[in-house]
């Protein structure tokens, strides 16, 4: 089960109760991730066209990467280092560069389209 | 009151179940842009995107990726997945359109890599790839897997990354998998190296 998820049909973000109770900072991090999915639902292009044109998919490796990226930016901003080892390790992975981070996300979510 | 709670938990349960379906289906086949032909154990893949060909296990899956900013093009191959951590063996071949000297790129790469959790450089060595001088690195780091899961556990990922330049293009080949299966799949990387050829 995911830590949190976005329900596009209801525009709802669901956060696992364990993380909701853990700390407000953890909630902020997960909201940053899921809020990105909501933001991309409103504007799938996010100002960046797909190579070769075409429409973006409702979810994609590119979108997941940006969700993890925003989560990491909040993680850095509100200094949550050491509170959750999973969040720490993913933040480190995202910080290691876009190309590398996307390859890792793609390996996990292989069925998702790139854009 | 009890009834209200029962309905509430039922709705919550349904939401949780539907969320599971949000995760991408594992092993979904994506059509490869290229030609392949059967050999004894490996197939030959010809990539128009990177203008290279190499051999790979026919059961592995492949994608070709172009970065929207045009900074790199990549072929990503994945092999068998370890289900408990939801992670497959992967090889990426990346061509960077803008590159500095090999040495500068390697330093930049290592600085980024050191941000990884418990990064541990196991080996740094000189190598030859596609008749070019190459620099190879082998290292481990920790990542919680399955990704974004409440059941995530710390997994040690082992990676071998090789840099070389062909003409003005910088190439990076990365082979990464959980440490327990690293030795099992190095043959695939070695075969890719031996069969790699450039057409343009």
PDB file of C-alpha atoms in Angstrom:
ATOM      1  CA  UNK A   1       0.000   0.000   0.000  1.00  0.00           C
ATOM      2  CA  UNK A   2       1.186   3.493  -0.823  1.00  0.00           C
ATOM      3  CA  UNK A   3       1.960   6.036   1.902  1.00  0.00           C
ATOM      4  CA  UNK A   4      -0.496   8.405   0.255  1.00  0.00           C
ATOM      5  CA  UNK A   5      -2.304   8.777  -3.020  1.00  0.00           C
ATOM      6  CA  UNK A   6      -4.296  11.184  -5.137  1.00  0.00           C
ATOM      7  CA  UNK A   7      -7.853  10.331  -6.253  1.00  0.00           C
ATOM      8  CA  UNK A   8      -8.364  12.286  -9.501  1.00  0.00           C
ATOM      9  CA  UNK A   9     -12.105  11.525  -9.623  1.00  0.00           C
ATOM     10  CA  UNK A  10     -12.667  13.368  -6.331  1.00  0.00           C
ATOM     11  CA  UNK A  11      -9.632  15.670  -6.353  1.00  0.00           C
ATOM     12  CA  UNK A  12      -8.817  14.066  -3.001  1.00  0.00           C
ATOM     13  CA  UNK A  13      -5.485  13.341  -1.401  1.00  0.00           C
ATOM     14  CA  UNK A  14      -5.543  10.331   0.925  1.00  0.00           C
ATOM     15  CA  UNK A  15      -2.751   9.980   3.471  1.00  0.00           C
ATOM     16  CA  UNK A  16      -2.102   6.776   5.353  1.00  0.00           C
ATOM     17  CA  UNK A  17      -3.155   7.341   8.970  1.00  0.00           C
ATOM     18  CA  UNK A  18       0.220   6.153  10.309  1.00  0.00           C
ATOM     19  CA  UNK A  19       2.014   8.997   8.505  1.00  0.00           C
ATOM     20  CA  UNK A  20      -0.770  11.451   9.268  1.00  0.00           C
ATOM     21  CA  UNK A  21      -0.211  10.805  12.980  1.00  0.00           C
ATOM     22  CA  UNK A  22       3.574  10.639  12.739  1.00  0.00           C
ATOM     23  CA  UNK A  23       4.179  14.384  12.423  1.00  0.00           C
ATOM     24  CA  UNK A  24       2.916  17.482  10.600  1.00  0.00           C
ATOM     25  CA  UNK A  25       6.214  17.564   8.700  1.00  0.00           C
ATOM     26  CA  UNK A  26       5.647  14.080   7.307  1.00  0.00           C
ATOM     27  CA  UNK A  27       2.156  15.144   6.255  1.00  0.00           C
ATOM     28  CA  UNK A  28       3.639  18.189   4.507  1.00  0.00           C
ATOM     29  CA  UNK A  29       6.071  15.997   2.571  1.00  0.00           C
ATOM     30  CA  UNK A  30       3.354  13.622   1.413  1.00  0.00           C
ATOM     31  CA  UNK A  31       1.074  16.546   0.512  1.00  0.00           C
ATOM     32  CA  UNK A  32       3.878  17.973  -1.622  1.00  0.00           C
ATOM     33  CA  UNK A  33       4.076  14.670  -3.522  1.00  0.00           C
ATOM     34  CA  UNK A  34       0.341  14.175  -3.976  1.00  0.00           C
ATOM     35  CA  UNK A  35      -0.281  17.875  -4.536  1.00  0.00           C
ATOM     36  CA  UNK A  36       2.002  17.624  -7.555  1.00  0.00           C
ATOM     37  CA  UNK A  37      -0.323  15.010  -9.065  1.00  0.00           C
ATOM     38  CA  UNK A  38      -3.243  17.381  -8.462  1.00  0.00           C
ATOM     39  CA  UNK A  39      -1.318  20.260 -10.028  1.00  0.00           C
ATOM     40  CA  UNK A  40      -0.467  18.149 -13.095  1.00  0.00           C
ATOM     41  CA  UNK A  41      -4.088  17.098 -13.406  1.00  0.00           C
ATOM     42  CA  UNK A  42      -4.919  20.787 -13.878  1.00  0.00           C
ATOM     43  CA  UNK A  43      -2.083  21.348 -16.360  1.00  0.00           C
ATOM     44  CA  UNK A  44      -0.521  18.200 -17.784  1.00  0.00           C
ATOM     45  CA  UNK A  45       2.061  20.035 -19.867  1.00  0.00           C
ATOM     46  CA  UNK A  46       3.460  22.021 -16.937  1.00  0.00           C
ATOM     47  CA  UNK A  47       5.032  24.242 -19.553  1.00  0.00           C
ATOM     48  CA  UNK A  48       7.210  21.518 -21.037  1.00  0.00           C
ATOM     49  CA  UNK A  49       6.147  19.907 -24.315  1.00  0.00           C
ATOM     50  CA  UNK A  50       6.828  16.235 -25.021  1.00  0.00           C
ATOM     51  CA  UNK A  51       9.699  15.461 -27.386  1.00  0.00           C
ATOM     52  CA  UNK A  52       8.145  15.062 -30.825  1.00  0.00           C
ATOM     53  CA  UNK A  53       4.814  16.596 -29.714  1.00  0.00           C
ATOM     54  CA  UNK A  54       1.706  14.725 -28.586  1.00  0.00           C
ATOM     55  CA  UNK A  55      -0.315  14.730 -25.380  1.00  0.00           C
ATOM     56  CA  UNK A  56       0.883  13.760 -21.969  1.00  0.00           C
ATOM     57  CA  UNK A  57      -0.630  10.806 -20.085  1.00  0.00           C
ATOM     58  CA  UNK A  58      -2.647  11.284 -16.875  1.00  0.00           C
ATOM     59  CA  UNK A  59       0.296   9.804 -14.987  1.00  0.00           C
ATOM     60  CA  UNK A  60       3.828   9.277 -16.195  1.00  0.00           C
ATOM     61  CA  UNK A  61       7.436   8.742 -15.174  1.00  0.00           C
ATOM     62  CA  UNK A  62       7.959  12.477 -15.713  1.00  0.00           C
ATOM     63  CA  UNK A  63       5.054  13.316 -13.385  1.00  0.00           C
ATOM     64  CA  UNK A  64       6.201  10.837 -10.708  1.00  0.00           C
ATOM     65  CA  UNK A  65       9.700  12.287 -10.890  1.00  0.00           C
ATOM     66  CA  UNK A  66       8.340  15.801 -10.306  1.00  0.00           C
ATOM     67  CA  UNK A  67       6.174  14.530  -7.429  1.00  0.00           C
ATOM     68  CA  UNK A  68       9.276  13.037  -5.778  1.00  0.00           C
ATOM     69  CA  UNK A  69      11.246  16.178  -6.624  1.00  0.00           C
ATOM     70  CA  UNK A  70       8.709  18.462  -4.913  1.00  0.00           C
ATOM     71  CA  UNK A  71       8.574  16.103  -1.952  1.00  0.00           C
ATOM     72  CA  UNK A  72      12.366  16.345  -1.728  1.00  0.00           C
ATOM     73  CA  UNK A  73      12.335  20.144  -1.939  1.00  0.00           C
ATOM     74  CA  UNK A  74       9.912  20.293   0.994  1.00  0.00           C
ATOM     75  CA  UNK A  75      12.000  17.671   2.838  1.00  0.00           C
ATOM     76  CA  UNK A  76      15.034  19.954   2.485  1.00  0.00           C
ATOM     77  CA  UNK A  77      13.131  23.138   3.292  1.00  0.00           C
ATOM     78  CA  UNK A  78      11.552  21.983   6.545  1.00  0.00           C
ATOM     79  CA  UNK A  79      14.523  19.842   7.609  1.00  0.00           C
ATOM     80  CA  UNK A  80      13.003  16.435   8.201  1.00  0.00           C
ATOM     81  CA  UNK A  81      16.283  14.560   7.802  1.00  0.00           C
ATOM     82  CA  UNK A  82      16.396  11.453   9.982  1.00  0.00           C
ATOM     83  CA  UNK A  83      12.690  11.317  10.779  1.00  0.00           C
ATOM     84  CA  UNK A  84      11.878   8.591   8.259  1.00  0.00           C
ATOM     85  CA  UNK A  85      14.557   6.478   6.591  1.00  0.00           C
ATOM     86  CA  UNK A  86      12.439   5.797   3.492  1.00  0.00           C
ATOM     87  CA  UNK A  87      11.826   9.498   2.848  1.00  0.00           C
ATOM     88  CA  UNK A  88      15.535  10.176   3.448  1.00  0.00           C
ATOM     89  CA  UNK A  89      16.685   7.528   0.959  1.00  0.00           C
ATOM     90  CA  UNK A  90      14.288   8.726  -1.766  1.00  0.00           C
ATOM     91  CA  UNK A  91      15.325  12.327  -1.228  1.00  0.00           C
ATOM     92  CA  UNK A  92      18.940  11.263  -1.659  1.00  0.00           C
ATOM     93  CA  UNK A  93      18.054   9.389  -4.836  1.00  0.00           C
ATOM     94  CA  UNK A  94      16.265  12.400  -6.328  1.00  0.00           C
ATOM     95  CA  UNK A  95      19.206  14.620  -5.381  1.00  0.00           C
ATOM     96  CA  UNK A  96      21.537  12.386  -7.379  1.00  0.00           C
ATOM     97  CA  UNK A  97      20.218  13.835 -10.659  1.00  0.00           C
ATOM     98  CA  UNK A  98      17.165  13.755 -12.944  1.00  0.00           C
ATOM     99  CA  UNK A  99      18.427  11.172 -15.410  1.00  0.00           C
ATOM    100  CA  UNK A 100      19.417   8.767 -12.658  1.00  0.00           C
ATOM    101  CA  UNK A 101      16.294   9.358 -10.571  1.00  0.00           C
ATOM    102  CA  UNK A 102      13.996   8.804 -13.534  1.00  0.00           C
ATOM    103  CA  UNK A 103      15.771   5.560 -14.430  1.00  0.00           C
ATOM    104  CA  UNK A 104      15.126   4.317 -10.907  1.00  0.00           C
ATOM    105  CA  UNK A 105      11.468   5.394 -10.925  1.00  0.00           C
ATOM    106  CA  UNK A 106      11.000   3.882 -14.395  1.00  0.00           C
ATOM    107  CA  UNK A 107      12.458   0.550 -13.228  1.00  0.00           C
ATOM    108  CA  UNK A 108       9.852   0.450 -10.442  1.00  0.00           C
ATOM    109  CA  UNK A 109       6.864   1.777 -12.429  1.00  0.00           C
ATOM    110  CA  UNK A 110       7.802   0.108 -15.729  1.00  0.00           C
ATOM    111  CA  UNK A 111       4.262   0.145 -17.115  1.00  0.00           C
ATOM    112  CA  UNK A 112       3.898   3.916 -16.872  1.00  0.00           C
ATOM    113  CA  UNK A 113       4.417   5.962 -20.049  1.00  0.00           C
ATOM    114  CA  UNK A 114       7.389   8.337 -20.043  1.00  0.00           C
ATOM    115  CA  UNK A 115       5.295  11.496 -20.521  1.00  0.00           C
TER     116      UNK A 115
ATOM    117  CA  UNK B   1     -22.966   5.117  15.923  1.00  0.00           C
ATOM    118  CA  UNK B   2     -21.441   1.656  15.389  1.00  0.00           C
ATOM    119  CA  UNK B   3     -23.104   1.507  12.003  1.00  0.00           C
ATOM    120  CA  UNK B   4     -21.669   4.878  10.973  1.00  0.00           C
ATOM    121  CA  UNK B   5     -18.200   3.658  11.897  1.00  0.00           C
ATOM    122  CA  UNK B   6     -18.705   0.428   9.926  1.00  0.00           C
ATOM    123  CA  UNK B   7     -19.734   2.370   6.825  1.00  0.00           C
ATOM    124  CA  UNK B   8     -16.809   4.759   7.282  1.00  0.00           C
ATOM    125  CA  UNK B   9     -14.279   1.899   7.463  1.00  0.00           C
ATOM    126  CA  UNK B  10     -15.879   0.150   4.494  1.00  0.00           C
ATOM    127  CA  UNK B  11     -15.507   3.311   2.383  1.00  0.00           C
ATOM    128  CA  UNK B  12     -11.901   3.706   3.583  1.00  0.00           C
ATOM    129  CA  UNK B  13     -11.181   0.086   2.637  1.00  0.00           C
ATOM    130  CA  UNK B  14     -12.590   0.569  -0.876  1.00  0.00           C
ATOM    131  CA  UNK B  15     -10.455   3.705  -1.324  1.00  0.00           C
ATOM    132  CA  UNK B  16      -7.355   1.785  -0.232  1.00  0.00           C
ATOM    133  CA  UNK B  17      -8.067  -1.056  -2.651  1.00  0.00           C
ATOM    134  CA  UNK B  18      -8.594   1.360  -5.551  1.00  0.00           C
ATOM    135  CA  UNK B  19      -5.328   3.073  -4.699  1.00  0.00           C
ATOM    136  CA  UNK B  20      -3.450  -0.158  -5.219  1.00  0.00           C
ATOM    137  CA  UNK B  21      -4.552  -0.114  -8.836  1.00  0.00           C
ATOM    138  CA  UNK B  22      -2.869   3.294  -9.269  1.00  0.00           C
ATOM    139  CA  UNK B  23       0.524   1.593  -9.304  1.00  0.00           C
ATOM    140  CA  UNK B  24       1.819   0.757 -12.723  1.00  0.00           C
ATOM    141  CA  UNK B  25       1.304  -2.807 -13.913  1.00  0.00           C
ATOM    142  CA  UNK B  26       4.482  -4.813 -13.635  1.00  0.00           C
ATOM    143  CA  UNK B  27       6.120  -6.100 -16.760  1.00  0.00           C
ATOM    144  CA  UNK B  28       3.825  -4.374 -19.226  1.00  0.00           C
ATOM    145  CA  UNK B  29       5.195  -4.827 -22.712  1.00  0.00           C
ATOM    146  CA  UNK B  30       6.166  -1.686 -24.585  1.00  0.00           C
ATOM    147  CA  UNK B  31       6.973  -2.066 -28.232  1.00  0.00           C
ATOM    148  CA  UNK B  32      10.665  -1.546 -28.882  1.00  0.00           C
ATOM    149  CA  UNK B  33      11.730   0.837 -31.621  1.00  0.00           C
ATOM    150  CA  UNK B  34      14.192  -1.370 -33.424  1.00  0.00           C
ATOM    151  CA  UNK B  35      14.781  -4.761 -34.903  1.00  0.00           C
ATOM    152  CA  UNK B  36      15.735  -7.838 -33.012  1.00  0.00           C
ATOM    153  CA  UNK B  37      16.733 -11.308 -34.152  1.00  0.00           C
ATOM    154  CA  UNK B  38      17.170 -14.483 -32.219  1.00  0.00           C
ATOM    155  CA  UNK B  39      20.589 -15.839 -31.497  1.00  0.00           C
ATOM    156  CA  UNK B  40      21.452 -18.715 -29.166  1.00  0.00           C
ATOM    157  CA  UNK B  41      20.928 -16.889 -25.893  1.00  0.00           C
ATOM    158  CA  UNK B  42      20.811 -13.210 -26.768  1.00  0.00           C
ATOM    159  CA  UNK B  43      18.989 -11.106 -29.319  1.00  0.00           C
ATOM    160  CA  UNK B  44      20.462  -8.230 -31.275  1.00  0.00           C
ATOM    161  CA  UNK B  45      18.966  -4.790 -30.762  1.00  0.00           C
ATOM    162  CA  UNK B  46      19.547  -1.935 -33.176  1.00  0.00           C
ATOM    163  CA  UNK B  47      18.709   1.509 -31.918  1.00  0.00           C
ATOM    164  CA  UNK B  48      18.062   4.309 -34.392  1.00  0.00           C
ATOM    165  CA  UNK B  49      17.883   6.764 -31.487  1.00  0.00           C
ATOM    166  CA  UNK B  50      21.410   6.136 -30.235  1.00  0.00           C
ATOM    167  CA  UNK B  51      22.746   4.668 -33.499  1.00  0.00           C
ATOM    168  CA  UNK B  52      24.117   1.636 -31.703  1.00  0.00           C
ATOM    169  CA  UNK B  53      23.497  -2.087 -31.633  1.00  0.00           C
ATOM    170  CA  UNK B  54      24.075  -4.631 -28.879  1.00  0.00           C
ATOM    171  CA  UNK B  55      22.945  -8.004 -27.646  1.00  0.00           C
ATOM    172  CA  UNK B  56      20.479  -8.507 -24.799  1.00  0.00           C
ATOM    173  CA  UNK B  57      18.430 -11.357 -23.298  1.00  0.00           C
ATOM    174  CA  UNK B  58      15.218 -11.646 -25.362  1.00  0.00           C
ATOM    175  CA  UNK B  59      13.035 -11.869 -22.242  1.00  0.00           C
ATOM    176  CA  UNK B  60      14.173  -8.428 -21.080  1.00  0.00           C
ATOM    177  CA  UNK B  61      12.098  -5.350 -21.900  1.00  0.00           C
ATOM    178  CA  UNK B  62      13.294  -2.112 -23.378  1.00  0.00           C
ATOM    179  CA  UNK B  63      12.354   1.557 -23.728  1.00  0.00           C
ATOM    180  CA  UNK B  64      13.947   4.432 -25.587  1.00  0.00           C
ATOM    181  CA  UNK B  65      13.761   7.811 -23.922  1.00  0.00           C
ATOM    182  CA  UNK B  66      14.365  11.353 -25.115  1.00  0.00           C
ATOM    183  CA  UNK B  67      14.702  14.083 -22.539  1.00  0.00           C
ATOM    184  CA  UNK B  68      12.353  17.015 -23.330  1.00  0.00           C
ATOM    185  CA  UNK B  69      15.194  19.472 -22.861  1.00  0.00           C
ATOM    186  CA  UNK B  70      17.308  17.485 -25.316  1.00  0.00           C
ATOM    187  CA  UNK B  71      20.100  16.970 -22.818  1.00  0.00           C
ATOM    188  CA  UNK B  72      20.214  13.186 -23.160  1.00  0.00           C
ATOM    189  CA  UNK B  73      18.855  10.151 -25.001  1.00  0.00           C
ATOM    190  CA  UNK B  74      18.633   6.801 -23.307  1.00  0.00           C
ATOM    191  CA  UNK B  75      17.887   3.111 -23.741  1.00  0.00           C
ATOM    192  CA  UNK B  76      16.601   1.407 -20.619  1.00  0.00           C
ATOM    193  CA  UNK B  77      16.493  -2.391 -20.329  1.00  0.00           C
ATOM    194  CA  UNK B  78      14.881  -4.246 -17.454  1.00  0.00           C
ATOM    195  CA  UNK B  79      15.130  -7.911 -16.560  1.00  0.00           C
ATOM    196  CA  UNK B  80      13.611 -10.108 -13.846  1.00  0.00           C
ATOM    197  CA  UNK B  81      11.978  -8.309 -10.920  1.00  0.00           C
ATOM    198  CA  UNK B  82      12.440  -9.214  -7.267  1.00  0.00           C
ATOM    199  CA  UNK B  83       8.867  -9.149  -6.091  1.00  0.00           C
ATOM    200  CA  UNK B  84       9.433  -8.533  -2.378  1.00  0.00           C
ATOM    201  CA  UNK B  85      11.092  -5.185  -3.095  1.00  0.00           C
ATOM    202  CA  UNK B  86       9.356  -4.527  -6.433  1.00  0.00           C
ATOM    203  CA  UNK B  87      12.633  -3.887  -8.188  1.00  0.00           C
ATOM    204  CA  UNK B  88      14.056  -5.319 -11.429  1.00  0.00           C
ATOM    205  CA  UNK B  89      17.597  -5.597 -12.726  1.00  0.00           C
ATOM    206  CA  UNK B  90      18.278  -2.613 -14.999  1.00  0.00           C
ATOM    207  CA  UNK B  91      20.770  -1.442 -17.583  1.00  0.00           C
ATOM    208  CA  UNK B  92      20.675   2.080 -18.990  1.00  0.00           C
ATOM    209  CA  UNK B  93      22.730   3.343 -21.921  1.00  0.00           C
ATOM    210  CA  UNK B  94      22.706   7.116 -22.010  1.00  0.00           C
ATOM    211  CA  UNK B  95      24.111   9.515 -24.607  1.00  0.00           C
ATOM    212  CA  UNK B  96      24.630  13.089 -23.441  1.00  0.00           C
ATOM    213  CA  UNK B  97      24.450  15.658 -26.198  1.00  0.00           C
ATOM    214  CA  UNK B  98      26.508  18.239 -24.342  1.00  0.00           C
ATOM    215  CA  UNK B  99      29.559  17.008 -22.580  1.00  0.00           C
ATOM    216  CA  UNK B 100      32.677  18.365 -21.012  1.00  0.00           C
ATOM    217  CA  UNK B 101      35.843  16.300 -20.808  1.00  0.00           C
ATOM    218  CA  UNK B 102      35.461  12.729 -19.595  1.00  0.00           C
ATOM    219  CA  UNK B 103      37.308  13.591 -16.403  1.00  0.00           C
ATOM    220  CA  UNK B 104      35.047  16.566 -15.615  1.00  0.00           C
ATOM    221  CA  UNK B 105      31.898  14.540 -16.263  1.00  0.00           C
ATOM    222  CA  UNK B 106      33.121  11.729 -14.029  1.00  0.00           C
ATOM    223  CA  UNK B 107      33.892  14.106 -11.171  1.00  0.00           C
ATOM    224  CA  UNK B 108      30.497  15.777 -11.533  1.00  0.00           C
ATOM    225  CA  UNK B 109      28.816  12.358 -11.527  1.00  0.00           C
ATOM    226  CA  UNK B 110      30.648  11.118  -8.452  1.00  0.00           C
ATOM    227  CA  UNK B 111      29.800  14.268  -6.502  1.00  0.00           C
ATOM    228  CA  UNK B 112      26.121  13.687  -7.229  1.00  0.00           C
ATOM    229  CA  UNK B 113      26.399   9.999  -6.397  1.00  0.00           C
ATOM    230  CA  UNK B 114      27.896  10.706  -3.017  1.00  0.00           C
ATOM    231  CA  UNK B 115      24.556  12.194  -1.988  1.00  0.00           C
ATOM    232  CA  UNK B 116      23.049   8.706  -2.075  1.00  0.00           C
ATOM    233  CA  UNK B 117      22.306   7.143   1.281  1.00  0.00           C
ATOM    234  CA  UNK B 118      25.277   5.138   2.590  1.00  0.00           C
ATOM    235  CA  UNK B 119      27.111   5.504  -0.722  1.00  0.00           C
ATOM    236  CA  UNK B 120      30.068   3.128  -0.746  1.00  0.00           C
ATOM    237  CA  UNK B 121      32.550   3.123  -3.630  1.00  0.00           C
ATOM    238  CA  UNK B 122      33.729  -0.467  -4.052  1.00  0.00           C
ATOM    239  CA  UNK B 123      35.952  -0.160  -7.093  1.00  0.00           C
ATOM    240  CA  UNK B 124      37.202   2.376  -9.631  1.00  0.00           C
ATOM    241  CA  UNK B 125      39.001   1.048 -12.693  1.00  0.00           C
ATOM    242  CA  UNK B 126      40.057   1.773 -16.255  1.00  0.00           C
ATOM    243  CA  UNK B 127      38.273  -0.132 -18.967  1.00  0.00           C
ATOM    244  CA  UNK B 128      37.816  -0.281 -22.747  1.00  0.00           C
ATOM    245  CA  UNK B 129      34.340   0.146 -24.248  1.00  0.00           C
ATOM    246  CA  UNK B 130      33.713   0.333 -28.008  1.00  0.00           C
ATOM    247  CA  UNK B 131      37.480   0.635 -28.523  1.00  0.00           C
ATOM    248  CA  UNK B 132      37.557   3.743 -26.353  1.00  0.00           C
ATOM    249  CA  UNK B 133      39.145   4.415 -22.991  1.00  0.00           C
ATOM    250  CA  UNK B 134      36.526   4.131 -20.284  1.00  0.00           C
ATOM    251  CA  UNK B 135      36.261   4.738 -16.555  1.00  0.00           C
ATOM    252  CA  UNK B 136      34.271   2.241 -14.511  1.00  0.00           C
ATOM    253  CA  UNK B 137      32.852   2.506 -11.005  1.00  0.00           C
ATOM    254  CA  UNK B 138      31.202  -0.016  -8.791  1.00  0.00           C
ATOM    255  CA  UNK B 139      29.355   1.091  -5.676  1.00  0.00           C
ATOM    256  CA  UNK B 140      26.465   0.372  -3.335  1.00  0.00           C
ATOM    257  CA  UNK B 141      23.829   2.558  -1.691  1.00  0.00           C
ATOM    258  CA  UNK B 142      20.632   2.185   0.289  1.00  0.00           C
ATOM    259  CA  UNK B 143      17.124   2.780  -1.023  1.00  0.00           C
ATOM    260  CA  UNK B 144      13.850   1.947   0.710  1.00  0.00           C
ATOM    261  CA  UNK B 145      11.834  -0.424  -1.462  1.00  0.00           C
ATOM    262  CA  UNK B 146       9.131  -0.908  -2.618  1.00  0.00           C
ATOM    263  CA  UNK B 147       9.141   2.741  -3.598  1.00  0.00           C
ATOM    264  CA  UNK B 148       6.603   4.924  -1.734  1.00  0.00           C
ATOM    265  CA  UNK B 149       5.209   1.917   0.099  1.00  0.00           C
ATOM    266  CA  UNK B 150       4.309   1.680   3.780  1.00  0.00           C
ATOM    267  CA  UNK B 151       6.095  -1.687   3.740  1.00  0.00           C
ATOM    268  CA  UNK B 152       9.359  -0.278   2.367  1.00  0.00           C
ATOM    269  CA  UNK B 153      12.544  -1.835   3.712  1.00  0.00           C
ATOM    270  CA  UNK B 154      16.109  -0.681   3.256  1.00  0.00           C
ATOM    271  CA  UNK B 155      17.595  -2.503   0.259  1.00  0.00           C
ATOM    272  CA  UNK B 156      21.218  -2.395  -0.831  1.00  0.00           C
ATOM    273  CA  UNK B 157      21.498  -1.508  -4.505  1.00  0.00           C
ATOM    274  CA  UNK B 158      24.748  -2.377  -6.263  1.00  0.00           C
ATOM    275  CA  UNK B 159      25.648  -0.472  -9.397  1.00  0.00           C
ATOM    276  CA  UNK B 160      28.363  -0.524 -12.025  1.00  0.00           C
ATOM    277  CA  UNK B 161      28.605   2.592 -14.152  1.00  0.00           C
ATOM    278  CA  UNK B 162      30.940   3.108 -17.078  1.00  0.00           C
ATOM    279  CA  UNK B 163      31.775   6.364 -18.862  1.00  0.00           C
ATOM    280  CA  UNK B 164      33.380   6.685 -22.275  1.00  0.00           C
ATOM    281  CA  UNK B 165      33.400   9.141 -25.152  1.00  0.00           C
ATOM    282  CA  UNK B 166      32.780   8.233 -28.774  1.00  0.00           C
ATOM    283  CA  UNK B 167      33.457  11.224 -30.968  1.00  0.00           C
ATOM    284  CA  UNK B 168      31.956  14.225 -29.183  1.00  0.00           C
ATOM    285  CA  UNK B 169      29.257  12.229 -27.417  1.00  0.00           C
ATOM    286  CA  UNK B 170      29.604  11.113 -23.818  1.00  0.00           C
ATOM    287  CA  UNK B 171      28.106   7.690 -23.084  1.00  0.00           C
ATOM    288  CA  UNK B 172      27.200   6.312 -19.698  1.00  0.00           C
ATOM    289  CA  UNK B 173      26.252   2.689 -19.145  1.00  0.00           C
ATOM    290  CA  UNK B 174      24.725   1.866 -15.753  1.00  0.00           C
ATOM    291  CA  UNK B 175      23.918  -1.600 -14.479  1.00  0.00           C
ATOM    292  CA  UNK B 176      21.999  -1.636 -11.178  1.00  0.00           C
ATOM    293  CA  UNK B 177      20.213  -4.270  -9.163  1.00  0.00           C
ATOM    294  CA  UNK B 178      19.808  -5.369  -5.541  1.00  0.00           C
ATOM    295  CA  UNK B 179      23.160  -6.568  -4.215  1.00  0.00           C
ATOM    296  CA  UNK B 180      21.995 -10.169  -3.789  1.00  0.00           C
ATOM    297  CA  UNK B 181      21.458 -10.559  -7.557  1.00  0.00           C
ATOM    298  CA  UNK B 182      24.347  -8.441  -8.840  1.00  0.00           C
ATOM    299  CA  UNK B 183      26.669 -11.355  -9.713  1.00  0.00           C
ATOM    300  CA  UNK B 184      23.811 -13.298 -11.314  1.00  0.00           C
ATOM    301  CA  UNK B 185      23.313 -10.691 -14.058  1.00  0.00           C
ATOM    302  CA  UNK B 186      26.821  -9.325 -14.724  1.00  0.00           C
ATOM    303  CA  UNK B 187      27.015 -11.688 -17.698  1.00  0.00           C
ATOM    304  CA  UNK B 188      24.330  -9.612 -19.428  1.00  0.00           C
ATOM    305  CA  UNK B 189      26.408  -6.452 -19.015  1.00  0.00           C
ATOM    306  CA  UNK B 190      29.574  -8.208 -20.197  1.00  0.00           C
ATOM    307  CA  UNK B 191      27.803  -9.518 -23.278  1.00  0.00           C
ATOM    308  CA  UNK B 192      26.377  -6.075 -24.011  1.00  0.00           C
ATOM    309  CA  UNK B 193      29.884  -4.646 -23.782  1.00  0.00           C
ATOM    310  CA  UNK B 194      31.351  -7.241 -26.146  1.00  0.00           C
ATOM    311  CA  UNK B 195      28.575  -6.859 -28.710  1.00  0.00           C
ATOM    312  CA  UNK B 196      28.219  -3.054 -28.597  1.00  0.00           C
ATOM    313  CA  UNK B 197      28.822  -1.378 -31.931  1.00  0.00           C
ATOM    314  CA  UNK B 198      28.223   2.083 -33.346  1.00  0.00           C
ATOM    315  CA  UNK B 199      26.664   2.760 -36.732  1.00  0.00           C
ATOM    316  CA  UNK B 200      26.924   6.530 -36.988  1.00  0.00           C
TER     317      UNK B 200
END
